[in-house]
Amino acid sequence: MSGVIRIRLEQRPAPARWLGLAVGPLTIVVTFVLTLGFVFAAGANPLTAYRTFIVEPLTSRFTLLEVLVSATPLLFTGAAVAIAFRAGYWNIGAEGQLLVGAIAATWAGTHVGGAPRVVAIAAVAGAGAVGGAVWALAPALMRVHLSIDEVVTTLLLNPVALLLVTGLLNGPWRNPETHFPESKRISSNAQFPQILPDSRLHLGFVIALVIVGILWFVLGRTATGLRLRASGLSPEAARFAGIGVGRLLLGTALTSGAIAGIAGASEVAGINYQLTDGISSGFGYTGIVVATLGGLSMLGVVVASLFLGDLVVGADSAGLELGVPSQLADIVKGALLLVVIALLVLRRYRLSFRRPAGGGVEPGSSA
Amino acid sequence: MSFVSDVLAATLRNATPLVYGTVGETYCERAGILNLGIEGTMYAGAFFGFLAAQTSGSLVVGLVTAIAVGLGSGVLMGVLTVTFGTNQHVAGLGTTLFLIGAADFANRLQFRGSQAQATIKPFGIVDVFGVDVLSQYAMTYVAFLVIVPLAWWVLMRTTLGLNIRAVGENPEAADAAGVSVARTRYLALMIGGALMGVGGAFFTLAALGSFTLNIIAGRGWVCIALVIFGRWRIGRGVVGALLFAFVYALQLRLRLIPSLAGVPFELLLALPYVVVIAALVLSGRNVAYPGAYLKPYRRA
């Protein structure tokens, strides 16, 4: 290996402040450079493509509001993932929790025909929360009582939740009028109202902001939040300090599942008005991107979900205008996730490139 | 073919991609890296293997491409988790999102507008023994007769295997003994990734002869569960793969039973996932994870 330039990470004397501030913009620039190849492969001009992706959605009232519509489920799932990760609970199951929340919300929405509007809407949102929490319960119990890795169990329940949706839609819930695999429409009094005229922006956006606000307050300003952050940083130390880590994890997992479940309710009652097998386009997984990009802070979740909402709307128009498959947005999401975690490392470590001194025995290299 | 031999044959067939994936993931985790990139690696192996086979007209080229995709995925995971020491959960999920996105993107570019689904003539069934249970794809034979014993032998009986286990159990000690932690982990991730790529390619190059969206459908996550179920031992992991595949084969046939006609088949399809979770509960108490699991190694 002599002669090869070895890349190592060396600890900085102090975390690089400038990188802390620059990490957001830098992440975006690096990600777009890394994904250039895909734009070229699609035969598009990168500058035009990225302008369509990022800038164009911000240039008209209609697309700007569509950005908020796309950001709505991500606000929920991003907050759900962030709060769990903060407590050291690796909930990778927001996707499944969202789907089960959507099922429960659809059930409620088709059974509250005569109720007053406020009651019906509350019932739908509440059912979504309960559905999501129920789906989060088993992995949380297994983690707390049996020490079974929640990453695996929450992941495995995602495909099961999707099968539950398609099973219902192909079976008992198949629409009796259209015979399509889609549920009946929920009753009109249960549908979330539009909050601005001539747009699809609905009550779910407001609910999401309220939840993010509450979580921000609880995390930063209450003793529960302090305990939660403490157990996330070091469960052993938290336990030593007398914090009931098990109960805290259980509570956080259920809260996280409930918020993801409301995301499902919000998509059913605010956008689709019925359950379909495409009710989520990976919002649960994108929530992980949102939470990580946002540095697991609630303010960060808002910014990151708006940015990804922008990207989703941009991807649709890039597909139509430039023939760049809208799946580019998914590639960018994955790349964003990888770039941001790598860049965050560089805040505390710097890269050094050097040629190892020739000759001598090289001690086990460990960059 | 009787019901029993039919189910057993299907079990071996369905277990094949899981065996590749589980053995691959075992290598990564034994080296101390939880590789959540497996779902995406299998997916990309399935698609790019298919794409290469379809454009070149050669199944072998397809297989080699799937291996290359897996190696690349291993290197990517290595850069993130070994060189940079980032959070393994996030690095793996990012890799999976990226690879699934890349495969779907390329699928859209390559096959858009074509009315008929692109197909290839897949690997045929090898039928040399005249026993119907043993009428299997060559990739199945290779998995059980070559990969499993070879992977076990390398991991448990060679210096490389010893090094992999050492850097996963106690990287400080391995480093002190002159083993390169970084190089060994990269190697384990690349071996693991290559196996995952082949496991994914089994779906397109042998079982189906075509590519469909969501073709892996969470089977990569199943492999992760099987590794834990198998307590990081290759033999027990293979047993887990056979268990999942058996339940899967059984539910396909249960659907045909008239008295079960009212049960939505999706419920039966969910059964194998639920069985794996149940098996984790039954076997998962007091599992000893590899010592360096999830911990990046940096020399003090």
XYZ file of C-alpha atoms in Angstrom:
667
model
C 0.000 0.000 0.000
C 3.020 2.322 0.139
C 2.760 5.290 -2.163
C -0.986 5.416 -1.822
C -2.285 8.611 -0.331
C -4.035 7.735 2.874
C -7.060 9.708 3.920
C -7.398 10.077 7.650
C -9.615 11.952 10.003
C -7.856 13.995 12.635
C -9.692 15.450 15.548
C -9.946 19.222 15.489
C -8.909 21.023 18.658
C -12.420 22.513 18.794
C -15.529 21.833 16.726
C -15.443 23.954 13.605
C -18.008 26.677 14.143
C -18.068 27.822 10.566
C -18.995 24.323 9.410
C -21.881 24.223 11.868
C -23.427 27.185 10.111
C -22.433 26.172 6.614
C -23.451 22.541 6.871
C -26.968 23.070 5.459
C -26.050 24.954 2.287
C -22.899 22.861 1.848
C -24.920 19.643 2.069
C -27.210 20.828 -0.709
C -24.332 21.865 -2.977
C -22.372 18.619 -2.464
C -25.503 16.526 -2.980
C -26.298 18.199 -6.265
C -22.746 17.763 -7.503
C -22.858 14.069 -6.555
C -26.159 13.490 -8.348
C -25.121 15.318 -11.551
C -24.477 12.017 -13.311
C -28.138 11.071 -13.088
C -29.244 14.361 -14.642
C -26.787 13.864 -17.500
C -28.000 10.288 -17.917
C -31.495 11.647 -18.422
C -30.132 13.966 -21.098
C -30.958 17.209 -19.308
C -28.965 20.337 -18.649
C -28.084 20.275 -14.938
C -28.547 23.997 -14.419
C -31.988 23.939 -15.988
C -32.832 20.764 -14.119
C -31.874 22.107 -10.719
C -33.616 25.387 -11.392
C -36.761 23.413 -12.193
C -36.240 21.304 -9.077
C -35.552 24.009 -6.536
C -36.443 27.469 -7.763
C -39.435 27.049 -10.035
C -41.786 25.712 -7.313
C -41.206 28.951 -5.406
C -42.201 31.229 -8.262
C -45.997 30.965 -8.337
C -48.708 31.019 -5.693
C -50.068 27.666 -6.836
C -46.769 25.779 -6.714
C -45.727 27.542 -3.510
C -48.852 26.257 -1.784
C -48.256 22.824 -3.304
C -44.852 22.878 -1.588
C -46.656 23.336 1.724
C -49.067 20.511 0.814
C -46.112 18.196 0.066
C -44.358 19.282 3.245
C -47.369 18.459 5.453
C -46.897 14.672 5.820
C -43.144 15.239 6.167
C -43.668 17.658 9.062
C -45.528 14.896 10.882
C -43.176 12.031 10.080
C -40.062 14.179 10.503
C -41.232 15.263 13.969
C -42.189 11.669 14.833
C -38.772 10.335 13.864
C -36.875 13.228 15.451
C -38.520 12.855 18.857
C -37.849 9.100 18.895
C -34.223 9.474 17.788
C -33.697 12.177 20.427
C -34.677 9.653 23.108
C -32.400 6.993 21.620
C -35.305 4.975 20.252
C -34.596 4.032 16.623
C -38.098 4.091 15.223
C -37.689 3.162 11.551
C -41.357 2.193 11.388
C -43.017 5.571 10.778
C -44.081 4.299 7.339
C -46.074 1.414 8.806
C -47.437 3.576 11.616
C -48.610 6.121 9.051
C -50.367 3.413 7.034
C -52.168 1.936 10.031
C -53.107 5.469 11.095
C -54.590 5.956 7.622
C -56.581 2.727 7.974
C -57.987 3.757 11.361
C -58.766 7.258 10.113
C -60.599 5.865 7.091
C -62.623 3.574 9.337
C -63.562 6.509 11.582
C -64.225 8.779 8.618
C -66.735 6.383 7.112
C -68.593 5.940 10.421
C -69.164 9.514 11.581
C -71.749 10.521 8.992
C -74.169 12.385 11.246
C -71.710 13.928 13.679
C -70.979 17.655 13.937
C -68.022 18.669 11.832
C -65.649 19.367 14.731
C -66.418 15.996 16.307
C -66.000 14.137 13.033
C -62.649 15.744 12.266
C -61.397 15.135 15.793
C -62.511 11.514 15.539
C -60.589 11.012 12.296
C -57.403 12.606 13.600
C -57.739 10.769 16.916
C -58.266 7.443 15.173
C -55.129 8.075 13.135
C -53.146 8.717 16.300
C -54.478 5.576 17.968
C -53.759 3.477 14.871
C -50.181 4.697 14.675
C -49.601 4.187 18.394
C -51.022 0.654 18.249
C -48.597 -0.201 15.438
C -45.715 1.227 17.474
C -46.661 -0.640 20.642
C -45.320 -4.141 19.999
C -41.779 -3.102 18.958
C -41.605 -0.718 21.930
C -42.650 -3.422 24.386
C -40.187 -5.873 22.852
C -37.386 -3.325 23.134
C -38.137 -2.345 26.725
C -38.914 -5.777 28.145
C -36.966 -8.196 25.936
C -34.139 -5.974 24.641
C -35.005 -6.846 21.045
C -33.564 -4.313 18.594
C -36.414 -1.969 17.599
C -34.742 -1.213 14.271
C -35.482 -4.713 13.036
C -39.011 -5.035 14.406
C -40.195 -1.597 13.276
C -38.693 -2.212 9.818
C -40.349 -5.617 9.475
C -43.756 -4.204 10.381
C -43.662 -1.717 7.473
C -44.328 -4.304 4.751
C -46.912 -5.926 7.016
C -48.802 -2.620 7.312
C -48.756 -2.188 3.532
C -50.129 -5.720 3.120
C -52.853 -4.803 5.604
C -53.811 -1.826 3.432
C -53.858 -3.786 0.171
C -55.635 -6.682 1.896
C -58.422 -4.393 3.033
C -58.654 -2.675 -0.334
C -58.728 -5.909 -2.341
C -61.100 -7.523 0.136
C -63.686 -6.117 2.535
C -63.078 -2.442 1.775
C -63.032 -2.654 -2.018
C -65.100 0.230 -3.318
C -68.562 -1.233 -4.060
C -69.279 1.366 -6.741
C -66.064 1.523 -8.735
C -64.735 -1.975 -7.877
C -61.288 -0.387 -7.754
C -58.985 -1.315 -4.884
C -59.824 1.873 -3.002
C -62.059 2.454 -0.014
C -65.359 4.325 0.079
C -64.948 8.066 0.454
C -65.041 9.313 4.019
C -68.118 11.362 4.863
C -67.885 15.015 3.905
C -68.172 16.336 7.463
C -64.991 14.414 8.358
C -62.905 15.936 5.564
C -60.264 18.456 6.608
C -61.222 21.944 5.422
C -59.013 23.909 3.020
C -57.277 26.720 4.866
C -56.741 28.902 1.803
C -59.117 29.303 -1.138
C -58.157 27.719 -4.472
C -55.492 25.485 -3.007
C -55.146 21.991 -1.620
C -53.575 23.293 1.575
C -55.662 21.829 4.378
C -56.096 21.677 8.136
C -53.429 18.949 8.379
C -50.714 21.565 7.776
C -51.926 23.562 10.788
C -52.180 20.451 12.974
C -48.631 19.506 11.974
C -47.284 22.936 12.904
C -49.106 22.818 16.252
C -47.646 19.379 17.027
C -44.148 20.520 16.055
C -44.634 23.561 18.318
C -45.751 21.414 21.249
C -42.818 19.045 20.784
C -40.431 22.003 20.591
C -41.785 23.264 23.910
C -41.742 19.858 25.617
C -38.231 19.008 24.389
C -36.631 22.320 25.250
C -38.624 23.716 28.128
C -39.863 20.874 30.340
C -38.379 18.318 32.705
C -39.773 15.505 30.549
C -37.850 16.907 27.604
C -34.694 17.079 29.637
C -35.089 13.471 30.744
C -35.781 12.410 27.183
C -32.669 14.105 25.844
C -30.594 12.759 28.715
C -31.603 9.177 28.088
C -30.921 9.640 24.386
C -27.401 10.886 25.056
C -26.540 8.172 27.548
C -29.094 5.664 28.815
C -26.700 4.355 31.460
C -26.083 7.789 32.931
C -29.800 8.592 32.778
C -30.632 5.392 34.602
C -28.017 6.229 37.211
C -29.640 9.631 37.641
C -32.901 7.902 38.506
C -34.690 8.369 35.186
C -37.102 5.542 34.327
C -35.608 4.969 30.884
C -37.927 2.080 30.019
C -41.135 4.009 30.624
C -39.676 7.035 28.888
C -38.815 4.990 25.784
C -42.258 3.407 25.766
C -43.928 6.812 26.023
C -41.721 8.292 23.316
C -42.276 5.334 20.980
C -46.049 5.597 21.343
C -45.982 9.383 20.865
C -43.826 8.945 17.791
C -46.196 6.312 16.392
C -49.230 8.469 17.147
C -47.770 11.463 15.286
C -46.918 9.270 12.293
C -50.472 7.923 12.481
C -51.922 11.441 12.292
C -49.861 11.896 9.124
C -51.873 9.033 7.652
C -55.138 10.581 8.860
C -54.088 13.910 7.380
C -53.419 12.403 3.935
C -56.764 10.548 4.006
C -58.897 13.406 5.329
C -57.030 16.301 3.732
C -56.028 15.053 0.266
C -57.446 11.711 -0.859
C -60.744 11.465 1.084
C -60.375 7.702 0.792
C -57.805 4.991 1.439
C -55.677 3.901 -1.525
C -52.594 1.713 -1.665
C -50.625 4.771 -2.727
C -51.646 6.814 0.308
C -47.990 7.149 1.304
C -45.160 7.632 -1.136
C -42.564 6.644 1.436
C -43.359 9.538 3.801
C -42.224 7.446 6.761
C -38.790 6.845 5.265
C -38.531 10.439 4.091
C -39.278 11.423 7.696
C -35.907 9.913 8.603
C -34.265 12.176 6.014
C -36.178 15.184 7.344
C -35.288 14.479 10.968
C -31.613 13.913 10.179
C -31.299 16.936 7.880
C -32.988 18.989 10.577
C -30.446 17.891 13.147
C -33.260 16.278 15.191
C -34.472 19.732 16.211
C -38.047 20.855 15.632
C -37.028 24.059 13.870
C -34.769 21.951 11.685
C -37.668 19.611 10.916
C -39.736 22.561 9.663
C -36.953 23.828 7.415
C -36.042 20.360 6.115
C -39.631 19.361 5.360
C -40.207 22.606 3.453
C -37.037 21.969 1.462
C -38.033 18.381 0.646
C -41.576 19.540 -0.163
C -40.009 21.959 -2.626
C -37.978 19.106 -4.088
C -41.048 16.892 -4.537
C -43.023 19.580 -6.352
C -39.930 20.369 -8.427
C -39.452 16.714 -9.291
C -42.969 16.521 -10.688
C -42.448 19.498 -12.956
C -38.968 18.295 -13.944
C -40.611 15.053 -15.014
C -43.148 16.874 -17.129
C -40.951 19.604 -18.585
C -37.537 17.970 -18.952
C -38.263 14.262 -19.050
C -36.077 13.737 -16.000
C -37.779 10.886 -14.117
C -39.244 12.216 -10.878
C -37.443 9.359 -9.081
C -34.463 11.723 -9.124
C -36.048 13.206 -5.995
C -35.624 9.845 -4.235
C -31.973 9.645 -5.267
C -31.433 13.165 -3.970
C -33.130 12.277 -0.658
C -30.819 9.316 -0.101
C -27.757 11.332 -1.109
C -28.775 14.249 1.134
C -28.970 11.894 4.078
C -25.513 10.479 3.410
C -23.876 13.822 2.716
C -25.234 15.510 5.822
C -24.071 12.795 8.219
C -20.652 12.804 6.578
C -20.371 16.582 6.753
C -21.436 16.639 10.386
C -18.426 14.428 11.139
C -16.169 17.037 9.550
C -17.245 19.514 12.171
C -15.188 17.649 14.721
C -12.611 15.994 12.489
C -10.589 17.285 9.586
C -9.478 15.276 6.603
C -5.796 14.910 6.080
C -4.273 13.490 2.930
C -0.817 12.130 3.311
C 1.558 9.602 1.901
C 2.578 7.115 4.558
C 6.320 7.203 5.192
C 7.802 4.405 3.078
C 9.561 1.391 4.497
C 8.634 0.757 8.098
C 5.961 -1.597 9.266
C 2.655 0.119 9.127
C 0.672 -0.170 12.297
C -2.950 -1.175 11.807
C -4.398 1.699 9.907
C -7.698 2.864 11.155
C -9.011 5.959 9.569
C -45.251 -33.738 -7.346
C -46.851 -34.376 -4.011
C -47.906 -31.535 -1.716
C -45.038 -32.165 0.682
C -42.253 -32.321 -1.895
C -43.795 -29.332 -3.667
C -43.657 -27.265 -0.476
C -40.126 -28.418 0.300
C -38.912 -27.585 -3.201
C -40.493 -24.144 -2.965
C -38.922 -23.664 0.465
C -35.424 -24.197 -0.917
C -36.214 -21.893 -3.852
C -37.643 -19.089 -1.680
C -34.840 -19.412 0.848
C -32.144 -18.842 -1.796
C -32.097 -15.007 -1.900
C -32.443 -14.921 1.880
C -29.432 -17.204 2.276
C -27.260 -14.895 0.138
C -28.532 -11.839 2.004
C -28.258 -13.352 5.466
C -24.730 -14.665 4.924
C -23.733 -11.263 3.495
C -25.247 -9.375 6.412
C -23.591 -11.784 8.859
C -20.180 -10.830 7.447
C -20.924 -7.109 7.876
C -22.264 -7.457 11.398
C -19.492 -9.803 12.512
C -17.107 -7.001 11.519
C -19.120 -4.615 13.680
C -21.231 -2.872 11.026
C -25.025 -3.065 10.961
C -25.620 -2.767 7.211
C -29.135 -1.399 6.670
C -28.119 -0.826 3.065
C -29.091 -4.447 2.422
C -32.621 -3.733 1.182
C -31.315 -1.227 -1.362
C -28.342 -3.399 -2.320
C -30.607 -6.358 -3.071
C -32.972 -4.087 -4.999
C -30.185 -2.531 -7.056
C -28.634 -5.983 -7.606
C -31.983 -7.208 -8.910
C -32.480 -4.265 -11.261
C -28.979 -3.628 -12.588
C -28.343 -7.366 -12.877
C -31.476 -7.606 -14.978
C -30.620 -4.528 -17.030
C -27.143 -5.850 -17.823
C -28.461 -9.303 -18.704
C -31.158 -7.825 -20.904
C -28.881 -5.477 -22.827
C -25.961 -7.896 -23.168
C -28.033 -11.005 -23.661
C -25.884 -12.811 -21.120
C -27.030 -13.947 -17.720
C -23.436 -14.165 -16.547
C -22.884 -10.487 -17.362
C -26.018 -9.791 -15.332
C -24.683 -11.729 -12.395
C -21.290 -10.018 -12.565
C -23.037 -6.645 -12.684
C -25.058 -7.503 -9.573
C -21.827 -8.444 -7.817
C -20.249 -5.146 -8.900
C -23.246 -3.200 -7.595
C -22.936 -5.033 -4.282
C -19.201 -4.311 -4.064
C -19.892 -0.638 -4.775
C -22.548 -0.533 -2.093
C -20.078 -2.106 0.345
C -17.471 0.532 -0.471
C -20.042 3.297 0.006
C -21.004 1.897 3.401
C -17.303 1.617 4.221
C -16.594 5.255 3.385
C -19.501 6.339 5.571
C -19.232 4.044 8.552
C -15.542 3.107 8.606
C -13.705 6.132 7.267
C -16.149 8.766 8.490
C -17.536 6.836 11.445
C -21.074 8.102 10.905
C -24.189 6.695 12.520
C -24.699 3.225 11.051
C -28.498 3.316 11.091
C -28.648 6.508 9.070
C -25.798 5.521 6.720
C -27.527 2.226 5.904
C -30.947 3.746 5.378
C -29.458 6.476 3.213
C -27.691 3.840 1.119
C -30.943 1.944 0.722
C -32.926 5.061 -0.257
C -30.200 6.066 -2.708
C -29.906 2.653 -4.372
C -33.673 2.126 -4.673
C -33.972 5.631 -6.110
C -31.152 4.964 -8.575
C -32.665 1.664 -9.710
C -36.152 3.134 -10.160
C -34.669 6.136 -11.978
C -32.734 3.916 -14.376
C -35.779 1.676 -14.807
C -37.835 4.684 -15.823
C -35.195 5.914 -18.265
C -34.552 2.538 -19.821
C -37.981 0.949 -20.054
C -40.428 3.852 -20.180
C -43.095 3.715 -22.787
C -42.566 0.079 -23.570
C -45.973 -1.541 -23.513
C -44.776 -5.048 -22.833
C -42.701 -5.654 -19.751
C -39.104 -6.419 -20.609
C -38.192 -10.032 -19.989
C -35.205 -12.313 -20.311
C -34.918 -16.056 -20.458
C -33.763 -16.766 -16.911
C -31.482 -19.464 -15.577
C -33.148 -22.827 -16.044
C -33.896 -25.451 -13.467
C -31.110 -27.973 -12.885
C -32.565 -31.457 -12.651
C -29.767 -33.930 -12.357
C -30.873 -36.055 -9.471
C -34.306 -37.031 -10.669
C -35.750 -36.155 -7.260
C -38.351 -33.431 -7.628
C -37.353 -31.626 -4.411
C -33.882 -31.236 -5.882
C -35.064 -29.689 -9.149
C -33.627 -26.296 -8.336
C -31.898 -23.336 -9.913
C -28.133 -23.471 -10.138
C -28.082 -20.359 -7.912
C -29.883 -22.357 -5.234
C -27.328 -25.150 -5.451
C -24.506 -22.642 -5.288
C -26.076 -20.946 -2.264
C -26.450 -24.075 -0.188
C -23.542 -26.196 -1.422
C -20.883 -23.558 -2.086
C -21.629 -20.224 -0.412
C -22.823 -21.470 2.977
C -19.962 -23.921 3.679
C -17.369 -21.617 2.132
C -18.600 -18.575 4.073
C -18.598 -20.602 7.288
C -15.101 -21.937 6.607
C -13.678 -18.503 5.796
C -15.302 -16.879 8.828
C -14.417 -19.564 11.348
C -11.246 -21.200 10.024
C -9.158 -18.608 8.160
C -7.097 -15.632 9.227
C -9.414 -13.300 7.339
C -12.393 -14.683 9.244
C -10.561 -14.403 12.535
C -9.711 -10.789 11.719
C -13.320 -10.018 10.789
C -14.566 -11.450 14.064
C -11.811 -9.677 15.993
C -12.533 -6.211 14.573
C -16.211 -6.738 15.292
C -15.703 -7.970 18.815
C -12.810 -5.880 20.056
C -11.301 -3.471 17.508
C -8.846 -2.004 20.025
C -7.305 -5.417 20.658
C -7.301 -6.270 16.955
C -5.587 -2.993 16.180
C -2.993 -3.606 18.895
C -2.361 -7.020 17.374
C -1.577 -5.406 14.045
C -4.851 -6.077 12.236
C -6.037 -3.183 10.112
C -9.515 -2.470 11.432
C -10.428 -0.264 8.507
C -9.191 -2.620 5.790
C -10.846 -5.642 7.378
C -14.170 -3.865 7.771
C -14.087 -2.634 4.169
C -13.407 -6.191 3.044
C -16.270 -7.611 5.118
C -18.642 -4.955 3.770
C -17.577 -5.711 0.184
C -17.961 -9.478 0.589
C -21.314 -8.902 2.258
C -22.455 -6.424 -0.383
C -21.511 -8.763 -3.238
C -23.579 -11.564 -1.687
C -26.538 -9.217 -1.189
C -26.327 -8.117 -4.816
C -26.423 -11.744 -5.961
C -29.335 -12.442 -3.621
C -31.289 -9.627 -5.237
C -30.337 -10.779 -8.732
C -31.793 -14.213 -7.961
C -35.272 -12.693 -8.290
C -34.713 -11.267 -11.767
C -32.151 -13.661 -13.240
C -33.567 -16.949 -11.957
C -36.992 -16.785 -10.353
C -38.838 -14.276 -12.564
C -36.890 -13.283 -15.653
C -38.250 -9.759 -15.325
C -38.071 -6.764 -13.007
C -41.011 -5.292 -11.132
C -41.151 -2.333 -8.772
C -40.836 -3.206 -5.093
C -39.441 -6.613 -6.078
C -37.556 -7.129 -2.794
C -40.574 -6.126 -0.673
C -38.763 -5.978 2.659
C -36.840 -9.238 2.291
C -33.614 -7.352 3.006
C -35.056 -6.371 6.386
C -35.998 -10.010 6.892
C -32.333 -10.942 6.421
C -31.369 -8.490 9.185
C -33.848 -10.209 11.495
C -32.529 -13.621 10.446
C -28.981 -12.630 11.382
C -30.155 -11.750 14.885
C -32.328 -14.854 15.014
C -29.245 -16.839 14.024
C -27.178 -15.059 16.669
C -24.593 -14.107 14.032
C -23.941 -17.746 13.185
C -24.176 -18.722 9.544
C -25.770 -22.127 10.123
C -28.520 -20.792 12.381
C -29.154 -17.924 9.981
C -29.706 -20.415 7.163
C -32.154 -22.314 9.367
C -34.017 -19.036 9.873
C -34.075 -18.430 6.113
C -35.521 -21.908 5.594
C -38.171 -21.210 8.254
C -39.253 -17.951 6.585
C -39.244 -19.591 3.153
C -41.250 -22.557 4.447
C -43.973 -20.308 5.876
C -43.925 -18.320 2.635
C -44.282 -21.447 0.504
C -47.015 -22.749 2.746
C -49.106 -19.567 2.613
C -48.969 -19.567 -1.208
C -50.506 -23.039 -1.159
C -52.944 -22.307 1.660
C -54.559 -19.771 -0.641
C -55.639 -22.584 -2.927
C -57.562 -24.387 -0.190
C -61.280 -23.671 -0.767
C -62.208 -23.283 2.900
C -59.618 -20.509 3.220
C -60.836 -18.688 0.115
C -62.449 -15.965 2.225
C -59.187 -15.010 3.935
C -57.493 -12.126 2.094
C -54.271 -13.535 0.699
C -52.411 -10.456 1.928
C -52.943 -11.653 5.485
C -51.234 -14.914 4.594
C -48.524 -12.993 2.774
C -47.858 -11.038 5.986
C -47.536 -14.284 7.920
C -43.819 -14.920 7.220
C -42.871 -11.436 8.517
C -44.915 -11.992 11.659
C -43.376 -15.439 12.132
C -39.877 -13.931 11.928
C -40.788 -11.337 14.577
C -42.252 -14.101 16.759
C -39.084 -16.147 16.278
C -37.058 -13.122 17.373
C -39.136 -12.873 20.527
C -38.674 -16.560 21.259
C -34.954 -16.638 20.538
C -34.025 -13.039 21.128
C -33.716 -12.867 24.881
C -30.277 -12.033 26.190
C -28.665 -12.053 22.774
C -25.006 -11.164 22.886
C -24.463 -8.632 20.124
C -20.967 -8.369 18.598
C -18.908 -6.233 20.956
C -18.326 -3.346 18.557
C -21.839 -3.397 17.023
C -22.858 0.126 15.930
C -19.635 1.632 17.303
C -17.283 3.398 14.911
C -13.646 2.732 15.652
C -11.216 5.569 16.064
C -7.804 5.200 17.444
C -7.410 7.139 20.643
